[in-house]
Coordinates of C-alpha atoms in Angstrom, one line a residue:
X114 CA 58.9 84.7 133.5
X115 CA 56.0 87.0 134.4
X116 CA 56.6 90.7 134.5
X117 CA 55.7 93.5 136.9
X118 CA 53.7 96.6 135.9
X119 CA 56.8 98.8 135.5
X120 CA 58.1 96.4 132.9
X121 CA 55.2 96.6 130.5
X122 CA 53.9 99.5 128.3
X123 CA 51.4 101.9 129.9
X124 CA 48.6 100.7 127.5
X125 CA 48.9 97.2 128.8
X126 CA 48.8 98.0 132.5
X127 CA 45.7 97.5 134.7
X128 CA 45.1 99.8 137.6
X129 CA 46.2 98.4 140.9
X130 CA 47.4 95.1 139.3
X131 CA 51.1 95.0 140.1
X132 CA 52.3 91.7 138.7
X133 CA 51.4 88.7 136.6
X134 CA 51.9 90.3 133.2
X135 CA 53.1 88.0 130.3
X136 CA 56.3 89.0 128.4
X137 CA 55.8 90.9 125.1
X138 CA 56.8 90.1 121.5
X139 CA 56.5 86.3 121.9
X140 CA 55.2 84.0 119.1
X141 CA 51.4 83.8 118.9
X142 CA 51.6 80.1 120.0
X143 CA 53.1 81.3 123.3
X144 CA 50.0 83.3 124.2
X145 CA 47.7 80.4 123.1
X146 CA 49.6 78.1 125.4
X147 CA 49.4 80.6 128.2
X148 CA 45.7 79.7 128.6
X149 CA 47.0 76.8 130.6
X150 CA 49.5 78.7 132.8
X151 CA 49.2 81.2 135.6
X152 CA 49.1 84.9 134.8
X153 CA 46.8 87.9 135.4
X154 CA 44.6 87.2 132.4
X155 CA 44.1 83.5 132.6
X156 CA 41.0 83.8 134.8
X157 CA 39.5 86.3 132.3
X158 CA 40.0 83.8 129.5
X159 CA 38.3 80.9 131.1
X160 CA 35.4 82.7 132.7
X161 CA 34.1 83.5 129.3
X162 CA 35.4 80.6 127.2
X163 CA 33.8 77.9 129.3
X164 CA 30.3 79.6 129.3
X165 CA 30.6 80.0 125.5
X166 CA 31.1 76.3 125.1
X167 CA 28.3 75.5 127.5
X168 CA 26.0 77.9 125.7
X169 CA 26.9 76.6 122.2
X170 CA 26.1 72.9 123.1
X171 CA 23.3 73.4 125.7
X172 CA 21.4 76.3 124.1
X173 CA 22.4 77.1 120.5
X174 CA 22.7 73.6 119.0
X175 CA 19.4 72.3 120.5
X176 CA 17.6 75.4 119.3
X177 CA 19.0 74.9 115.7
X178 CA 18.0 71.3 115.8
X179 CA 14.5 71.9 117.1
X180 CA 11.5 71.4 114.8
X181 CA 10.8 75.2 114.7
X182 CA 13.9 77.2 115.6
X183 CA 12.9 80.6 117.1
X184 CA 14.6 83.4 115.3
X185 CA 14.8 85.9 118.3
X186 CA 16.2 83.2 120.5
X187 CA 18.9 82.3 118.0
X188 CA 19.8 86.0 117.5
X189 CA 20.4 86.4 121.2
X190 CA 22.3 83.2 121.5
X191 CA 24.6 84.2 118.6
X192 CA 25.2 87.6 120.1
X193 CA 26.1 86.1 123.5
X194 CA 28.4 83.5 121.9
X195 CA 30.2 86.2 119.9
X196 CA 30.6 88.3 123.1
X197 CA 32.1 85.5 125.1
X198 CA 34.4 84.2 122.4
X199 CA 35.6 87.7 121.5
X200 CA 36.3 88.5 125.1
X201 CA 38.2 85.3 125.9
X202 CA 40.3 85.6 122.8
X203 CA 41.1 89.3 123.5
X204 CA 42.3 88.5 127.0
X205 CA 44.3 85.6 125.7
X206 CA 46.1 87.3 122.8
X207 CA 46.3 91.1 123.6
X208 CA 49.5 91.0 125.6
X209 CA 51.8 90.4 122.6
X210 CA 52.3 94.1 121.7
X211 CA 50.5 97.5 121.9
X212 CA 49.1 97.0 118.4
X213 CA 47.9 93.5 119.3
X214 CA 46.3 95.0 122.4
X215 CA 44.4 97.5 120.3
X216 CA 43.3 95.0 117.7
X217 CA 42.0 92.4 120.2
X218 CA 40.2 94.9 122.4
X219 CA 38.5 96.3 119.3
X220 CA 37.3 92.8 118.7
X221 CA 36.2 92.7 122.4
X222 CA 34.3 96.0 122.0
X223 CA 32.8 94.6 118.8
X224 CA 31.5 91.6 120.7
X225 CA 30.0 93.9 123.4
X226 CA 28.3 95.9 120.7
X227 CA 26.8 92.9 119.1
X228 CA 25.7 91.6 122.5
X229 CA 23.7 94.8 123.1
X230 CA 22.2 94.8 119.6
X231 CA 21.1 91.2 119.9
X232 CA 19.4 91.8 123.3
X233 CA 17.4 94.6 121.8
X234 CA 16.6 92.7 118.6
X235 CA 15.4 89.7 120.6
X236 CA 13.1 91.8 122.8
X237 CA 11.9 93.8 119.8
X238 CA 11.1 90.6 117.8
X239 CA 9.2 88.8 120.6
X240 CA 7.3 91.8 122.1
X241 CA 3.5 92.0 121.6
X242 CA 3.2 95.1 123.7
X243 CA 5.0 97.8 121.7
X244 CA 3.1 100.7 120.1
X245 CA 3.2 101.0 116.3
X246 CA 5.4 104.1 116.5
X247 CA 7.9 102.3 118.7
X248 CA 7.9 99.2 116.5
X249 CA 8.9 101.5 113.6
X250 CA 11.6 103.6 115.4
X251 CA 13.0 101.1 117.9
X252 CA 15.5 99.2 115.7
X253 CA 17.0 102.3 113.9
X254 CA 17.4 104.0 117.3
X255 CA 18.9 100.9 118.8
X256 CA 21.6 100.9 116.1
X257 CA 22.2 104.6 116.7
X258 CA 22.5 104.1 120.5
X259 CA 24.8 101.1 120.1
X260 CA 26.9 101.9 117.0
X261 CA 26.7 105.7 117.0
X262 CA 27.0 106.1 120.8
X263 CA 28.4 103.2 122.8
X264 CA 30.5 101.4 120.2
X265 CA 32.1 104.1 118.1
X266 CA 32.8 106.4 121.1
X267 CA 34.4 103.5 122.9
X268 CA 36.6 102.6 119.9
X269 CA 37.5 106.2 119.2
X270 CA 38.6 106.9 122.7
X271 CA 40.5 103.6 122.9
X272 CA 42.4 104.2 119.7
X273 CA 43.0 108.0 119.9
X274 CA 42.8 108.9 123.6
X275 CA 43.5 105.6 125.5
X276 CA 45.0 107.5 128.5
X277 CA 42.2 110.0 128.8
X278 CA 41.3 110.0 132.5
X279 CA 37.5 110.1 131.9
X280 CA 37.4 107.3 129.3
X281 CA 36.1 104.7 131.7
X282 CA 33.3 107.1 133.0
X283 CA 32.2 107.9 129.4
X284 CA 32.3 104.2 128.5
X285 CA 30.2 103.3 131.6
X286 CA 27.8 106.2 130.8
X287 CA 27.2 105.1 127.3
X288 CA 26.7 101.5 128.4
X289 CA 24.1 102.6 131.0
X290 CA 22.2 104.6 128.3
X291 CA 22.2 101.5 126.1
X292 CA 21.0 99.3 129.0
X293 CA 18.1 101.7 129.6
X294 CA 17.1 101.6 125.8
X295 CA 17.2 97.8 125.8
X296 CA 14.4 97.9 128.4
X297 CA 12.0 99.9 126.3
X298 CA 10.3 96.8 124.8
X299 CA 9.8 95.5 128.4
X300 CA 8.3 98.8 129.7
X301 CA 4.8 98.0 128.6
X302 CA 5.0 94.6 130.3
X303 CA 6.1 96.1 133.6
X304 CA 3.2 98.5 133.4
X305 CA 0.7 95.7 132.8
X306 CA -1.5 95.1 135.9
X307 CA -1.0 91.4 135.4
X308 CA 2.8 91.6 135.2
X309 CA 3.2 89.8 138.4
X310 CA 2.2 86.6 136.5
X311 CA 4.8 87.1 133.8
X312 CA 7.5 84.5 134.6
X313 CA 10.1 86.1 132.3
X314 CA 10.1 89.6 133.9
X315 CA 12.0 88.6 137.1
X316 CA 14.7 87.2 134.8
X317 CA 15.0 90.4 132.8
X318 CA 15.2 92.3 136.1
X319 CA 17.9 90.1 137.5
X320 CA 19.9 90.5 134.3
X321 CA 19.8 94.3 134.8
X322 CA 20.8 93.9 138.5
X323 CA 23.8 91.7 137.5
X324 CA 24.7 94.3 134.9
X325 CA 24.8 97.0 137.5
X326 CA 27.0 94.9 139.8
X327 CA 29.4 94.2 136.8
X328 CA 29.8 98.0 136.2
X329 CA 30.6 98.5 139.9
X330 CA 33.4 95.9 139.8
X331 CA 34.9 97.1 136.6
X332 CA 34.5 100.8 136.9
X333 CA 35.5 101.1 140.5
X334 CA 38.4 98.5 140.3
X335 CA 37.0 96.7 143.4
X336 CA 38.6 95.0 145.3
X337 CA 42.1 95.5 143.9
X338 CA 42.1 99.2 144.6
X339 CA 42.0 98.4 148.4
X340 CA 45.0 96.0 148.2
X341 CA 47.2 96.5 145.1
X342 CA 49.1 93.4 144.2
X343 CA 47.0 91.0 146.4
X344 CA 44.4 90.1 143.7
X345 CA 46.8 90.1 140.7
X346 CA 46.1 86.6 139.5
X347 CA 42.6 85.9 140.9
X348 CA 40.0 88.2 142.2
X349 CA 40.4 91.6 140.7
X350 CA 37.5 93.6 139.5
X351 CA 37.5 92.8 135.8
X352 CA 37.4 89.1 136.7
X353 CA 34.4 89.6 138.9
X354 CA 32.9 91.7 136.1
X355 CA 33.2 88.6 133.8
X356 CA 31.3 86.5 136.3
X357 CA 28.5 89.1 136.5
X358 CA 28.3 89.2 132.7
X359 CA 27.9 85.4 132.7
X360 CA 25.0 85.8 135.1
X361 CA 23.5 88.5 132.8
X362 CA 23.7 86.2 129.9
X363 CA 22.2 83.2 131.7
X364 CA 19.2 85.2 132.9
X365 CA 18.7 86.7 129.4
X366 CA 18.8 83.3 127.8
X367 CA 16.2 81.9 130.2
X368 CA 14.0 85.0 129.8
X369 CA 14.2 84.7 126.0
X370 CA 13.2 81.1 126.2
X371 CA 10.0 82.1 128.1
X372 CA 9.3 85.1 125.9
X373 CA 9.4 83.3 122.5
X374 CA 6.8 80.6 121.9
X375 CA 7.3 77.8 119.3
X376 CA 5.0 79.5 116.8
X377 CA 6.5 83.0 117.0
X378 CA 8.0 82.7 113.5
X379 CA 4.6 82.9 111.9
X380 CA 3.3 85.6 114.1
X381 CA 6.4 87.9 114.1
X382 CA 7.8 87.2 110.6
X383 CA 8.2 90.9 109.5
X384 CA 9.9 91.8 112.8
X385 CA 12.2 88.7 112.5
X386 CA 13.2 89.8 109.0
X387 CA 14.0 93.3 110.3
X388 CA 16.0 91.8 113.2
X389 CA 18.1 89.5 111.0
X390 CA 18.7 92.3 108.5
X391 CA 19.8 94.7 111.3
X392 CA 22.2 92.1 112.8
X393 CA 23.8 91.4 109.4
X394 CA 24.2 95.2 108.7
X395 CA 25.7 95.6 112.2
X396 CA 28.3 92.9 111.6
X397 CA 29.3 94.5 108.3
X398 CA 29.5 98.0 109.9
X399 CA 31.5 96.7 112.9
X400 CA 33.9 94.8 110.6
X401 CA 34.6 97.9 108.6
X402 CA 35.1 100.0 111.7
X403 CA 37.7 97.5 113.1
X404 CA 39.5 97.7 109.7
X405 CA 39.6 101.5 109.7
X406 CA 40.5 101.8 113.4
X407 CA 43.5 99.5 112.9
X408 CA 44.7 101.6 110.0
X409 CA 44.6 104.6 112.3
X410 CA 46.2 102.6 115.2
X411 CA 49.2 101.7 113.1
X412 CA 50.1 105.4 112.9
X413 CA 49.8 106.1 116.7
X414 CA 52.2 106.1 119.5
X415 CA 50.8 104.7 122.8
X416 CA 53.6 105.4 125.2
X417 CA 52.8 109.1 125.5

């Protein structure tokens, strides 16, 4: 039997979503099976799981099996797969308890962080237009903006101040700062007089436009704020946010395919090494952060 919002802990409630919550403290198999039943998270599960499967078989596997796999393209594809799988699993499993909720959404935030990092690394690795100074400082500052700004602040507020009323605004602001930094490698191309002939730039631009739309749906809780209870199962803002993120990923994948030629591995080998090293370091740092945050979460009360 599905629950109403007054029957679940405050941490698990969604603004303006009145019903459709799954019961708590059930076996893990219950939540896995709930992927095939009706509740207010099922749409969130499938809108990222299905694209992850399509991406894996239609993009990632063919790239790996190609005669000359392109490192920047593979980095981006891995980042998007991790984002989609982390998100779908978080929405599937988080409702078991408050502690499960914290763990799975730390995993979700980790996928988002790796998504941002891999976008920046792909653009850095495949760019021929960045100045020498920017080539030197871009990746370290990318990691600072993502890990030191967007990711750690999001995790800290989520674990220690989950009910802070400005948490969503700070999260959206840090994501916007990251989005701007991710476009630094493209700045030179947009300034090029011949940019009109660059087929990848419109795809990069559309990715940013879809990202803005996604933020509006998630941050403003549209449309459910105008009709609480009406969009509980299908149609509330976070679900539309997922669809927008799918469009962001699709445009980024097609843009990366145009950005990276088949011989880029020989031309950009030093940058590819830097990008792979940065991705591995990021995964290690993020894994350690999840471990530490969960230790802190076990000592917290979330019903205050």
